[in-house]
PDB file of C-alpha atoms in Angstrom:
ATOM      1  CA  UNK A   1       0.000   0.000   0.000  1.00  0.00           C
ATOM      2  CA  UNK A   2       1.187   3.497  -0.747  1.00  0.00           C
ATOM      3  CA  UNK A   3       0.084   6.900   0.442  1.00  0.00           C
ATOM      4  CA  UNK A   4       1.332  10.352   1.322  1.00  0.00           C
ATOM      5  CA  UNK A   5       3.125  10.802   4.639  1.00  0.00           C
ATOM      6  CA  UNK A   6       1.831  13.621   6.838  1.00  0.00           C
ATOM      7  CA  UNK A   7       4.629  16.176   7.147  1.00  0.00           C
ATOM      8  CA  UNK A   8       4.446  18.514  10.152  1.00  0.00           C
ATOM      9  CA  UNK A   9       4.641  22.239   9.476  1.00  0.00           C
ATOM     10  CA  UNK A  10       7.355  22.749  12.117  1.00  0.00           C
ATOM     11  CA  UNK A  11      10.408  20.694  11.142  1.00  0.00           C
ATOM     12  CA  UNK A  12      12.645  21.904  13.941  1.00  0.00           C
ATOM     13  CA  UNK A  13      15.687  24.042  13.169  1.00  0.00           C
ATOM     14  CA  UNK A  14      17.157  22.955   9.833  1.00  0.00           C
ATOM     15  CA  UNK A  15      20.434  24.813   9.131  1.00  0.00           C
ATOM     16  CA  UNK A  16      20.155  26.619  12.462  1.00  0.00           C
ATOM     17  CA  UNK A  17      21.541  25.899  15.955  1.00  0.00           C
ATOM     18  CA  UNK A  18      19.476  23.544  18.102  1.00  0.00           C
ATOM     19  CA  UNK A  19      19.232  23.253  21.904  1.00  0.00           C
ATOM     20  CA  UNK A  20      22.489  21.268  22.144  1.00  0.00           C
ATOM     21  CA  UNK A  21      24.578  23.979  20.486  1.00  0.00           C
ATOM     22  CA  UNK A  22      27.658  25.222  22.358  1.00  0.00           C
ATOM     23  CA  UNK A  23      30.236  27.737  21.209  1.00  0.00           C
ATOM     24  CA  UNK A  24      33.070  25.334  21.997  1.00  0.00           C
ATOM     25  CA  UNK A  25      32.867  21.730  23.175  1.00  0.00           C
ATOM     26  CA  UNK A  26      35.711  20.421  25.304  1.00  0.00           C
ATOM     27  CA  UNK A  27      37.913  17.446  24.428  1.00  0.00           C
ATOM     28  CA  UNK A  28      36.454  13.970  23.968  1.00  0.00           C
ATOM     29  CA  UNK A  29      38.069  11.588  26.482  1.00  0.00           C
ATOM     30  CA  UNK A  30      38.051   7.889  25.603  1.00  0.00           C
ATOM     31  CA  UNK A  31      39.853   4.542  26.008  1.00  0.00           C
ATOM     32  CA  UNK A  32      40.243   5.206  29.717  1.00  0.00           C
ATOM     33  CA  UNK A  33      41.725   2.336  31.729  1.00  0.00           C
ATOM     34  CA  UNK A  34      44.135   1.534  34.534  1.00  0.00           C
ATOM     35  CA  UNK A  35      46.901  -1.064  34.812  1.00  0.00           C
ATOM     36  CA  UNK A  36      47.370  -3.438  36.430  1.00  0.00           C
ATOM     37  CA  UNK A  37      43.639  -4.071  36.467  1.00  0.00           C
ATOM     38  CA  UNK A  38      43.812  -5.622  39.952  1.00  0.00           C
ATOM     39  CA  UNK A  39      46.860  -4.060  41.637  1.00  0.00           C
ATOM     40  CA  UNK A  40      48.626  -5.723  44.517  1.00  0.00           C
ATOM     41  CA  UNK A  41      49.169  -3.890  47.773  1.00  0.00           C
ATOM     42  CA  UNK A  42      51.752  -1.096  47.417  1.00  0.00           C
ATOM     43  CA  UNK A  43      51.792  -1.476  43.609  1.00  0.00           C
ATOM     44  CA  UNK A  44      51.514   1.734  41.589  1.00  0.00           C
ATOM     45  CA  UNK A  45      48.611   2.007  39.136  1.00  0.00           C
ATOM     46  CA  UNK A  46      48.988   3.704  35.761  1.00  0.00           C
ATOM     47  CA  UNK A  47      45.849   5.470  34.527  1.00  0.00           C
ATOM     48  CA  UNK A  48      45.814   6.096  30.775  1.00  0.00           C
ATOM     49  CA  UNK A  49      43.437   7.711  28.297  1.00  0.00           C
ATOM     50  CA  UNK A  50      43.174   9.289  24.873  1.00  0.00           C
ATOM     51  CA  UNK A  51      41.675  12.700  24.155  1.00  0.00           C
ATOM     52  CA  UNK A  52      40.727  14.533  20.975  1.00  0.00           C
ATOM     53  CA  UNK A  53      39.717  18.105  20.243  1.00  0.00           C
ATOM     54  CA  UNK A  54      39.739  20.056  16.941  1.00  0.00           C
ATOM     55  CA  UNK A  55      41.396  22.928  18.807  1.00  0.00           C
ATOM     56  CA  UNK A  56      44.061  20.681  20.335  1.00  0.00           C
ATOM     57  CA  UNK A  57      44.371  19.274  23.843  1.00  0.00           C
ATOM     58  CA  UNK A  58      46.178  21.730  26.084  1.00  0.00           C
ATOM     59  CA  UNK A  59      46.152  19.787  29.358  1.00  0.00           C
ATOM     60  CA  UNK A  60      45.125  16.400  30.790  1.00  0.00           C
ATOM     61  CA  UNK A  61      44.807  16.019  34.553  1.00  0.00           C
ATOM     62  CA  UNK A  62      44.205  13.003  36.793  1.00  0.00           C
ATOM     63  CA  UNK A  63      42.367  13.662  40.060  1.00  0.00           C
ATOM     64  CA  UNK A  64      42.319  10.875  42.634  1.00  0.00           C
ATOM     65  CA  UNK A  65      41.293  10.484  46.262  1.00  0.00           C
ATOM     66  CA  UNK A  66      41.663   7.795  48.909  1.00  0.00           C
ATOM     67  CA  UNK A  67      38.115   6.743  49.692  1.00  0.00           C
ATOM     68  CA  UNK A  68      36.310   7.816  51.858  1.00  0.00           C
ATOM     69  CA  UNK A  69      38.341  11.060  52.048  1.00  0.00           C
ATOM     70  CA  UNK A  70      36.846  13.839  49.929  1.00  0.00           C
ATOM     71  CA  UNK A  71      40.044  15.720  49.002  1.00  0.00           C
ATOM     72  CA  UNK A  72      41.585  15.000  45.577  1.00  0.00           C
ATOM     73  CA  UNK A  73      45.247  14.940  44.619  1.00  0.00           C
ATOM     74  CA  UNK A  74      46.034  16.222  41.111  1.00  0.00           C
ATOM     75  CA  UNK A  75      48.631  14.828  38.695  1.00  0.00           C
ATOM     76  CA  UNK A  76      49.382  16.072  35.178  1.00  0.00           C
ATOM     77  CA  UNK A  77      48.983  13.280  32.616  1.00  0.00           C
ATOM     78  CA  UNK A  78      51.869  13.036  30.172  1.00  0.00           C
ATOM     79  CA  UNK A  79      52.493  11.677  26.679  1.00  0.00           C
ATOM     80  CA  UNK A  80      56.260  11.985  26.863  1.00  0.00           C
ATOM     81  CA  UNK A  81      57.318   8.491  27.923  1.00  0.00           C
ATOM     82  CA  UNK A  82      57.698   9.503  31.584  1.00  0.00           C
ATOM     83  CA  UNK A  83      55.615   9.299  34.754  1.00  0.00           C
ATOM     84  CA  UNK A  84      54.105   5.949  33.808  1.00  0.00           C
ATOM     85  CA  UNK A  85      53.577   6.817  30.136  1.00  0.00           C
ATOM     86  CA  UNK A  86      54.782   3.893  27.990  1.00  0.00           C
ATOM     87  CA  UNK A  87      55.481   5.507  24.595  1.00  0.00           C
ATOM     88  CA  UNK A  88      56.076   9.175  23.926  1.00  0.00           C
ATOM     89  CA  UNK A  89      53.873  10.850  21.327  1.00  0.00           C
ATOM     90  CA  UNK A  90      51.466   7.937  20.763  1.00  0.00           C
ATOM     91  CA  UNK A  91      48.407   9.955  21.800  1.00  0.00           C
ATOM     92  CA  UNK A  92      47.934   8.064  25.073  1.00  0.00           C
ATOM     93  CA  UNK A  93      48.228  10.234  28.183  1.00  0.00           C
ATOM     94  CA  UNK A  94      49.239   8.539  31.437  1.00  0.00           C
ATOM     95  CA  UNK A  95      49.774   9.251  35.109  1.00  0.00           C
ATOM     96  CA  UNK A  96      50.542   7.018  38.092  1.00  0.00           C
ATOM     97  CA  UNK A  97      48.596   6.620  41.333  1.00  0.00           C
ATOM     98  CA  UNK A  98      51.039   5.656  44.109  1.00  0.00           C
ATOM     99  CA  UNK A  99      50.703   2.173  45.607  1.00  0.00           C
ATOM    100  CA  UNK A 100      48.396   1.860  48.604  1.00  0.00           C
ATOM    101  CA  UNK A 101      47.829  -0.547  51.470  1.00  0.00           C
ATOM    102  CA  UNK A 102      45.778  -3.688  50.859  1.00  0.00           C
ATOM    103  CA  UNK A 103      42.050  -2.979  50.930  1.00  0.00           C
ATOM    104  CA  UNK A 104      42.432   0.701  50.024  1.00  0.00           C
ATOM    105  CA  UNK A 105      39.896   2.001  47.507  1.00  0.00           C
ATOM    106  CA  UNK A 106      40.886   4.908  45.275  1.00  0.00           C
ATOM    107  CA  UNK A 107      38.360   6.915  43.249  1.00  0.00           C
ATOM    108  CA  UNK A 108      39.522   9.054  40.338  1.00  0.00           C
ATOM    109  CA  UNK A 109      38.451  11.067  37.312  1.00  0.00           C
ATOM    110  CA  UNK A 110      40.185  12.705  34.341  1.00  0.00           C
ATOM    111  CA  UNK A 111      39.799  16.299  33.168  1.00  0.00           C
ATOM    112  CA  UNK A 112      40.936  17.484  29.726  1.00  0.00           C
ATOM    113  CA  UNK A 113      41.178  21.119  28.605  1.00  0.00           C
ATOM    114  CA  UNK A 114      41.440  22.358  25.020  1.00  0.00           C
ATOM    115  CA  UNK A 115      43.424  25.345  23.749  1.00  0.00           C
ATOM    116  CA  UNK A 116      40.369  27.597  24.147  1.00  0.00           C
ATOM    117  CA  UNK A 117      40.032  26.762  27.840  1.00  0.00           C
ATOM    118  CA  UNK A 118      37.009  24.441  27.760  1.00  0.00           C
ATOM    119  CA  UNK A 119      37.277  21.449  30.095  1.00  0.00           C
ATOM    120  CA  UNK A 120      35.504  18.107  29.997  1.00  0.00           C
ATOM    121  CA  UNK A 121      35.483  15.320  32.566  1.00  0.00           C
ATOM    122  CA  UNK A 122      35.553  11.515  32.450  1.00  0.00           C
ATOM    123  CA  UNK A 123      33.372  10.084  33.704  1.00  0.00           C
ATOM    124  CA  UNK A 124      30.790  12.765  33.025  1.00  0.00           C
ATOM    125  CA  UNK A 125      28.820  13.904  36.047  1.00  0.00           C
ATOM    126  CA  UNK A 126      25.624  12.356  34.653  1.00  0.00           C
ATOM    127  CA  UNK A 127      24.030  10.346  37.441  1.00  0.00           C
ATOM    128  CA  UNK A 128      20.607   9.099  38.494  1.00  0.00           C
ATOM    129  CA  UNK A 129      21.192  10.415  41.994  1.00  0.00           C
ATOM    130  CA  UNK A 130      23.183  13.176  43.663  1.00  0.00           C
ATOM    131  CA  UNK A 131      26.469  11.228  43.823  1.00  0.00           C
ATOM    132  CA  UNK A 132      29.037  12.180  41.127  1.00  0.00           C
ATOM    133  CA  UNK A 133      30.357   9.303  39.031  1.00  0.00           C
ATOM    134  CA  UNK A 134      33.983   8.234  39.455  1.00  0.00           C
ATOM    135  CA  UNK A 135      36.325   5.451  38.370  1.00  0.00           C
ATOM    136  CA  UNK A 136      37.269   3.065  41.174  1.00  0.00           C
ATOM    137  CA  UNK A 137      40.296   0.832  41.807  1.00  0.00           C
ATOM    138  CA  UNK A 138      40.986  -1.373  44.830  1.00  0.00           C
ATOM    139  CA  UNK A 139      44.461  -2.384  45.987  1.00  0.00           C
ATOM    140  CA  UNK A 140      45.216  -5.907  47.172  1.00  0.00           C
ATOM    141  CA  UNK A 141      41.895  -7.439  46.101  1.00  0.00           C
ATOM    142  CA  UNK A 142      42.718 -11.124  45.747  1.00  0.00           C
ATOM    143  CA  UNK A 143      42.200 -13.278  42.642  1.00  0.00           C
ATOM    144  CA  UNK A 144      41.212 -16.777  43.846  1.00  0.00           C
ATOM    145  CA  UNK A 145      42.834 -19.699  42.057  1.00  0.00           C
ATOM    146  CA  UNK A 146      40.998 -22.225  39.900  1.00  0.00           C
ATOM    147  CA  UNK A 147      39.336 -22.295  36.513  1.00  0.00           C
ATOM    148  CA  UNK A 148      36.211 -20.300  37.371  1.00  0.00           C
ATOM    149  CA  UNK A 149      35.956 -16.698  36.204  1.00  0.00           C
ATOM    150  CA  UNK A 150      36.789 -14.038  38.773  1.00  0.00           C
ATOM    151  CA  UNK A 151      34.792 -10.810  38.796  1.00  0.00           C
ATOM    152  CA  UNK A 152      35.436  -7.747  40.930  1.00  0.00           C
ATOM    153  CA  UNK A 153      32.861  -5.034  41.602  1.00  0.00           C
ATOM    154  CA  UNK A 154      34.363  -2.043  43.406  1.00  0.00           C
ATOM    155  CA  UNK A 155      32.268   0.691  44.977  1.00  0.00           C
ATOM    156  CA  UNK A 156      33.002   3.826  46.995  1.00  0.00           C
ATOM    157  CA  UNK A 157      31.849   4.232  50.577  1.00  0.00           C
ATOM    158  CA  UNK A 158      29.334   6.932  49.636  1.00  0.00           C
ATOM    159  CA  UNK A 159      27.662   4.735  47.019  1.00  0.00           C
ATOM    160  CA  UNK A 160      27.766   1.656  49.272  1.00  0.00           C
ATOM    161  CA  UNK A 161      26.087   3.562  52.101  1.00  0.00           C
ATOM    162  CA  UNK A 162      23.416   4.966  49.793  1.00  0.00           C
ATOM    163  CA  UNK A 163      22.821   1.467  48.371  1.00  0.00           C
ATOM    164  CA  UNK A 164      22.407  -0.016  51.873  1.00  0.00           C
ATOM    165  CA  UNK A 165      20.003   2.762  52.885  1.00  0.00           C
ATOM    166  CA  UNK A 166      17.892   2.607  49.721  1.00  0.00           C
ATOM    167  CA  UNK A 167      15.723  -0.314  50.846  1.00  0.00           C
ATOM    168  CA  UNK A 168      15.696  -3.972  49.864  1.00  0.00           C
ATOM    169  CA  UNK A 169      13.212  -3.527  47.006  1.00  0.00           C
ATOM    170  CA  UNK A 170      14.762  -0.362  45.567  1.00  0.00           C
ATOM    171  CA  UNK A 171      15.460  -0.415  41.829  1.00  0.00           C
ATOM    172  CA  UNK A 172      17.953   2.428  42.202  1.00  0.00           C
ATOM    173  CA  UNK A 173      21.356   1.466  40.796  1.00  0.00           C
ATOM    174  CA  UNK A 174      24.704   2.591  42.185  1.00  0.00           C
ATOM    175  CA  UNK A 175      27.949   3.516  40.460  1.00  0.00           C
ATOM    176  CA  UNK A 176      30.695   0.852  40.489  1.00  0.00           C
ATOM    177  CA  UNK A 177      33.714  -0.382  38.538  1.00  0.00           C
ATOM    178  CA  UNK A 178      33.707  -3.963  37.211  1.00  0.00           C
ATOM    179  CA  UNK A 179      36.917  -5.893  36.471  1.00  0.00           C
ATOM    180  CA  UNK A 180      37.432  -9.348  34.967  1.00  0.00           C
ATOM    181  CA  UNK A 181      41.016 -10.348  34.186  1.00  0.00           C
ATOM    182  CA  UNK A 182      42.408  -7.293  32.350  1.00  0.00           C
ATOM    183  CA  UNK A 183      38.989  -5.983  31.309  1.00  0.00           C
ATOM    184  CA  UNK A 184      38.037  -2.823  33.211  1.00  0.00           C
ATOM    185  CA  UNK A 185      34.540  -1.337  32.857  1.00  0.00           C
ATOM    186  CA  UNK A 186      33.897   1.930  34.652  1.00  0.00           C
ATOM    187  CA  UNK A 187      30.472   3.223  35.678  1.00  0.00           C
ATOM    188  CA  UNK A 188      28.772  -0.128  35.868  1.00  0.00           C
ATOM    189  CA  UNK A 189      25.630  -0.019  37.979  1.00  0.00           C
ATOM    190  CA  UNK A 190      24.794  -2.444  40.792  1.00  0.00           C
ATOM    191  CA  UNK A 191      21.807  -3.200  43.003  1.00  0.00           C
ATOM    192  CA  UNK A 192      20.094  -6.040  44.842  1.00  0.00           C
ATOM    193  CA  UNK A 193      17.896  -8.433  42.867  1.00  0.00           C
ATOM    194  CA  UNK A 194      15.342 -11.082  43.701  1.00  0.00           C
ATOM    195  CA  UNK A 195      13.088 -11.500  46.685  1.00  0.00           C
ATOM    196  CA  UNK A 196      14.174 -10.166  50.079  1.00  0.00           C
ATOM    197  CA  UNK A 197      12.204 -13.053  51.636  1.00  0.00           C
ATOM    198  CA  UNK A 198      14.838 -15.464  50.315  1.00  0.00           C
ATOM    199  CA  UNK A 199      17.867 -13.178  50.480  1.00  0.00           C
ATOM    200  CA  UNK A 200      19.761 -11.624  53.359  1.00  0.00           C
ATOM    201  CA  UNK A 201      19.986  -8.086  51.978  1.00  0.00           C
ATOM    202  CA  UNK A 202      21.959  -5.726  54.189  1.00  0.00           C
ATOM    203  CA  UNK A 203      24.886  -3.969  52.465  1.00  0.00           C
ATOM    204  CA  UNK A 204      26.461  -4.564  49.036  1.00  0.00           C
ATOM    205  CA  UNK A 205      29.585  -5.940  50.728  1.00  0.00           C
ATOM    206  CA  UNK A 206      27.755  -7.902  53.444  1.00  0.00           C
ATOM    207  CA  UNK A 207      25.731 -11.105  53.296  1.00  0.00           C
ATOM    208  CA  UNK A 208      25.839 -13.135  50.079  1.00  0.00           C
ATOM    209  CA  UNK A 209      22.663 -12.650  48.060  1.00  0.00           C
ATOM    210  CA  UNK A 210      21.383 -11.868  44.542  1.00  0.00           C
ATOM    211  CA  UNK A 211      22.607  -8.876  42.535  1.00  0.00           C
ATOM    212  CA  UNK A 212      21.970  -7.164  39.235  1.00  0.00           C
ATOM    213  CA  UNK A 213      24.776  -5.494  37.303  1.00  0.00           C
ATOM    214  CA  UNK A 214      24.134  -3.076  34.442  1.00  0.00           C
ATOM    215  CA  UNK A 215      27.003  -2.105  32.137  1.00  0.00           C
ATOM    216  CA  UNK A 216      27.296   0.978  29.880  1.00  0.00           C
ATOM    217  CA  UNK A 217      25.625   0.577  26.476  1.00  0.00           C
ATOM    218  CA  UNK A 218      28.935   1.177  24.700  1.00  0.00           C
ATOM    219  CA  UNK A 219      30.947  -1.223  26.882  1.00  0.00           C
ATOM    220  CA  UNK A 220      29.203  -4.607  26.743  1.00  0.00           C
ATOM    221  CA  UNK A 221      30.788  -7.621  28.453  1.00  0.00           C
ATOM    222  CA  UNK A 222      30.378 -11.101  26.925  1.00  0.00           C
ATOM    223  CA  UNK A 223      27.949  -9.475  24.509  1.00  0.00           C
ATOM    224  CA  UNK A 224      25.611  -8.241  27.248  1.00  0.00           C
ATOM    225  CA  UNK A 225      25.004  -5.023  29.157  1.00  0.00           C
ATOM    226  CA  UNK A 226      22.684  -6.484  31.815  1.00  0.00           C
ATOM    227  CA  UNK A 227      23.522  -9.333  34.181  1.00  0.00           C
ATOM    228  CA  UNK A 228      20.213 -10.163  35.840  1.00  0.00           C
ATOM    229  CA  UNK A 229      20.286 -11.968  38.076  1.00  0.00           C
ATOM    230  CA  UNK A 230      23.623 -12.891  39.599  1.00  0.00           C
ATOM    231  CA  UNK A 231      22.392 -15.653  41.891  1.00  0.00           C
ATOM    232  CA  UNK A 232      23.752 -17.097  45.075  1.00  0.00           C
ATOM    233  CA  UNK A 233      22.737 -20.766  44.459  1.00  0.00           C
ATOM    234  CA  UNK A 234      19.949 -22.175  46.575  1.00  0.00           C
ATOM    235  CA  UNK A 235      16.497 -21.050  47.640  1.00  0.00           C
ATOM    236  CA  UNK A 236      18.229 -19.186  50.436  1.00  0.00           C
ATOM    237  CA  UNK A 237      21.720 -17.768  49.869  1.00  0.00           C
ATOM    238  CA  UNK A 238      24.307 -20.487  50.355  1.00  0.00           C
ATOM    239  CA  UNK A 239      21.968 -23.342  51.310  1.00  0.00           C
ATOM    240  CA  UNK A 240      23.199 -25.367  48.310  1.00  0.00           C
ATOM    241  CA  UNK A 241      26.670 -26.274  49.500  1.00  0.00           C
ATOM    242  CA  UNK A 242      27.572 -27.853  46.142  1.00  0.00           C
ATOM    243  CA  UNK A 243      26.665 -24.665  44.246  1.00  0.00           C
ATOM    244  CA  UNK A 244      25.362 -27.024  41.512  1.00  0.00           C
ATOM    245  CA  UNK A 245      22.530 -29.156  42.920  1.00  0.00           C
ATOM    246  CA  UNK A 246      19.635 -26.824  42.076  1.00  0.00           C
ATOM    247  CA  UNK A 247      20.895 -26.031  38.567  1.00  0.00           C
ATOM    248  CA  UNK A 248      21.495 -29.727  37.762  1.00  0.00           C
ATOM    249  CA  UNK A 249      18.093 -30.761  39.112  1.00  0.00           C
ATOM    250  CA  UNK A 250      16.285 -28.191  36.975  1.00  0.00           C
ATOM    251  CA  UNK A 251      18.271 -29.260  33.897  1.00  0.00           C
ATOM    252  CA  UNK A 252      17.155 -32.886  34.428  1.00  0.00           C
ATOM    253  CA  UNK A 253      13.525 -31.844  35.029  1.00  0.00           C
ATOM    254  CA  UNK A 254      13.504 -29.781  31.850  1.00  0.00           C
ATOM    255  CA  UNK A 255      14.949 -32.681  29.827  1.00  0.00           C
ATOM    256  CA  UNK A 256      12.252 -34.986  31.235  1.00  0.00           C
ATOM    257  CA  UNK A 257       9.519 -32.589  30.151  1.00  0.00           C
ATOM    258  CA  UNK A 258       8.144 -32.019  33.653  1.00  0.00           C
ATOM    259  CA  UNK A 259       7.704 -28.704  35.475  1.00  0.00           C
ATOM    260  CA  UNK A 260      11.015 -26.958  36.110  1.00  0.00           C
ATOM    261  CA  UNK A 261      12.320 -23.568  37.211  1.00  0.00           C
ATOM    262  CA  UNK A 262      14.071 -21.321  34.708  1.00  0.00           C
ATOM    263  CA  UNK A 263      17.482 -20.587  36.212  1.00  0.00           C
TER     264      UNK A 263
END
């Protein structure tokens, strides 16, 4: 079937500035990461990033703080092969965070300024609550041995406290950093998941329970941006000591064509 499309009389602002117009946008900051991904105690961490601006990047700064302290230390990021930078002139700016004691959490962000004086920040301050977003790294967080995957979810004290106070059934998500092997994903979101009648919800670092992780749309992990739900095996958290019994039983029930639970 064919027919004319109704065309509205007001087509916006063709060839004219729209509501997103700015005289000068600051540098785009991208490919931000830190290495090593899971630093040992007292091991320095190199934060690196790229930045681009048509007017040229005048300055890149790393701001970090020892959580839960609020005061930031500032370090100039370099692309000259010094101060943690690997290769001079390759477009990757780097700066080192000094090694810290085991269990120390450090939150940081990057600010880039172009030659016209406009500054942008990574991560951007966009947030679904009043807590600014930051990148997070934890020193001395162990990697257990074995063949299972190891996943780290690091969160600042402010976000952890807000998460714990939000209520068991809250769908509010809280800013975290997720690490698996050398893969670092900043500004992941975490919250409780499942029924509080079966889970011992208290704090995000307390009793084992169910969680939901949401990753940025442009930084999928294993092809997904939502991990819902990350289950502690068993009807109650930890009551399946094998960590496999419930999953195996439901697989057999499904194969037999009898009622089964989708896990």
